[in-house]
Amino acid sequence: VNTLEIFGGFAMTEMGHGSNVRQIETTATWDSLTQEFVINSPTPTSTKFWIGNLAKFGNYCVVFAQLIIKKENKGVHAFVVPLRSIPDHTVFPNIEIGDCGLKIGWNGIDNAWIRFNNYRIPRVNLLNRLADVLPDGTYVCHLQKPSQLFNVTLSQLMVGRLIYVLGPVMALNTGIRTVFRYGCSRRQFGPPDGQEIAVIEYQSFQRKLMPILATTVALDITKNELIRLLCDAFQDDQKRNDFHAIISGIKELSTEYCIKATNEFRVLCGGNGFSAYNRIGELRNELDVFQTAEGDGTVLRQQLARYLLFNYSQQMSGFGAMFKHAGAEIGTTIFEKNLLITRNTSRDHLTSRSFLLSSFRFRAQKLLNKIAMKMRQMKETRAAPFDIWNSCLHEILHLSDAYSHLYILERLMDAISKCNHAENKNKLI
């Protein structure tokens, strides 16, 4: 790999399944006679799709497939699958590979579609840190809770999701410098009988640009904290679950915001924003894939919300659950110093950091209480779990956004409190 003699890819997505990985259709059937797994693409929708680095040159890929042992489905597992010979990159028999074609962006990546027809790989090609198949065909899961195998397997994607947070933040930093330079150099209109002034002097320009600058700083600080937390996430199950949840929410929030911001960049640069030379259009197109790669935004928001609701249910379970729910609702109203309770509308209060934090916490906790109560009431009517979730989905997505906003604000406040440079601290405030 280090000498670039071997190129690899990651084959999870299929034509029929992207976010719903549990239902992927590619199969890996255990053959006890030959000690091999037989890989198959049984349907058109089981075709692996959007697989990077594999259309032209990839030699290997990690293929996610349903493991079948003695006609029993053991769920999704990962396999190392050789695709091409290393000397001449010839595709091996029983494998079909094609190019996914021209894309909105990232055309430097040769995304492939792949199909398998009774393609055999040895037993040792199963990635077996979490689960294994012994030579006699015995299936062994190394986790204390085998039911968690799928979730633990997918949690390994959190590194990729972190990368998809870094990309948008870097793009924001690049684009905003371009817009600032344009705003300082481009002159339009001005006082009668006077010189034209730089467009950055106009309040309308500032009102559009400065919130993006502030958000970019906040996301950049959050990104640094997430990088620090990633190392801890691999050491402890709870920390891994915590990190997987928050990175899901932040990834969706940052990518969505970056797309909107780059659109604003293009407009702020006027007609010159349409030029390819400023790279704003290129940034926007290259960032487009971030909205769905490594997890669709709507699905990721639900992952964070599910984590929050699960923790809430654990706290509120047991004897007197209804009283606990009521207590949480009352406590949020009383102890979080929101505007409706304090009746304090002074400028100093409304612009204080303490008010901002308490307001964001109030919103997140209020939504959490509301959704949990609604779900509990529907559960008492014997509604199906899927129907309960779907009926609350609008509020669930808002909960994820509210918590992500709160998390980013808390990281920004932490950075301000730790900043020892007086001038930089004043700029952050």
XYZ file of C-alpha atoms in Angstrom, residues 87-239:
153
model
C 1.268 -6.962 -12.213
C -1.156 -5.956 -14.991
C -4.444 -5.058 -13.209
C -6.392 -7.729 -15.104
C -9.825 -8.329 -13.561
C -10.155 -11.839 -12.127
C -12.744 -14.273 -13.566
C -16.283 -14.209 -12.117
C -16.039 -10.478 -11.385
C -17.562 -7.652 -13.434
C -16.342 -4.075 -12.913
C -17.459 -0.882 -14.638
C -17.190 2.876 -14.219
C -20.107 4.799 -12.665
C -19.523 7.604 -15.176
C -19.298 11.390 -15.015
C -20.313 13.003 -11.711
C -21.116 16.483 -10.366
C -17.721 16.524 -8.665
C -14.854 14.282 -7.594
C -14.231 13.094 -11.138
C -10.651 12.346 -10.161
C -12.029 9.341 -8.243
C -12.816 6.369 -10.489
C -16.013 5.184 -8.806
C -16.970 1.666 -9.846
C -19.866 -0.748 -9.927
C -18.979 -4.366 -9.112
C -20.773 -7.693 -9.476
C -19.715 -11.127 -8.261
C -20.716 -14.514 -9.699
C -19.664 -17.434 -7.458
C -16.353 -15.737 -6.744
C -14.336 -17.598 -4.110
C -12.051 -16.219 -1.419
C -10.199 -18.120 1.358
C -11.495 -18.312 4.939
C -8.745 -16.021 6.242
C -10.100 -13.144 4.127
C -12.896 -12.558 6.641
C -12.029 -9.529 8.780
C -12.332 -11.372 12.080
C -11.532 -8.971 14.903
C -15.200 -8.958 15.941
C -16.383 -12.346 14.649
C -14.864 -15.392 12.964
C -15.650 -18.642 11.194
C -13.507 -21.545 12.402
C -12.211 -24.218 9.987
C -15.011 -26.595 11.022
C -17.615 -23.925 10.131
C -18.345 -22.862 13.709
C -19.339 -19.193 13.930
C -17.791 -17.259 16.841
C -18.563 -13.693 17.906
C -15.915 -12.064 20.105
C -18.238 -9.439 21.607
C -19.857 -9.848 25.018
C -23.157 -8.884 23.388
C -23.321 -10.512 19.923
C -26.434 -8.465 19.186
C -24.191 -5.394 19.081
C -22.027 -6.765 16.256
C -23.688 -4.743 13.511
C -23.573 -1.479 15.484
C -19.943 -1.979 16.492
C -19.013 -2.814 12.888
C -20.604 0.373 11.550
C -19.108 2.469 14.343
C -15.766 2.012 12.590
C -17.097 4.483 10.014
C -16.677 7.336 12.484
C -13.158 8.010 11.168
C -14.577 8.535 7.695
C -17.299 10.776 9.050
C -14.713 12.889 10.820
C -12.947 13.349 7.476
C -16.264 14.537 6.067
C -16.333 17.187 8.789
C -12.772 18.311 8.068
C -13.478 18.785 4.348
C -16.341 21.283 4.686
C -14.470 23.283 7.328
C -11.414 23.536 5.065
C -13.660 24.591 2.179
C -15.269 27.310 4.303
C -11.842 28.636 5.263
C -10.797 28.711 1.605
C -13.986 30.283 0.273
C -14.315 32.955 2.922
C -10.829 34.289 2.214
C -11.772 34.650 -1.444
C -14.927 36.580 -0.554
C -13.093 38.862 1.884
C -10.484 39.715 -0.751
C -13.201 40.422 -3.281
C -15.179 42.540 -0.807
C -12.120 44.659 -0.011
C -11.121 45.223 -3.636
C -14.461 45.543 -5.423
C -15.851 49.078 -5.324
C -19.446 50.006 -6.102
C -21.392 53.245 -5.588
C -20.725 55.648 -2.731
C -21.690 59.108 -1.459
C -22.644 61.775 -4.027
C -19.608 63.446 -5.555
C -17.393 61.002 -3.673
C -15.320 57.956 -4.413
C -16.875 54.531 -4.774
C -16.485 52.443 -1.637
C -15.517 48.787 -1.197
C -18.554 46.520 -1.066
C -17.368 45.105 2.268
C -18.254 48.508 3.783
C -21.939 47.926 3.061
C -23.974 46.625 5.963
C -25.855 44.227 3.678
C -22.556 42.582 2.663
C -21.411 42.335 6.266
C -24.733 40.881 7.466
C -24.336 38.018 5.022
C -20.617 37.408 5.452
C -19.966 37.857 9.182
C -22.348 35.086 10.379
C -20.558 32.698 7.993
C -17.207 33.768 9.412
C -18.447 33.210 12.972
C -19.858 29.791 12.085
C -16.615 28.841 10.343
C -14.639 29.676 13.497
C -17.067 27.656 15.639
C -16.926 24.643 13.297
C -13.133 24.840 13.142
C -12.899 24.754 16.939
C -15.399 21.871 17.087
C -13.387 19.981 14.462
C -10.247 20.210 16.608
C -12.120 18.881 19.637
C -13.532 15.975 17.630
C -10.037 15.030 16.464
C -8.929 14.940 20.091
C -11.915 12.810 21.122
C -11.379 10.306 18.319
C -8.329 8.803 20.032
C -10.344 8.159 23.213
C -13.268 6.691 21.253
C -11.308 3.544 20.392
C -10.409 2.843 24.025
C -13.856 2.601 25.593
C -17.263 1.326 24.385
C -19.218 4.189 25.954
C -16.871 6.805 24.539
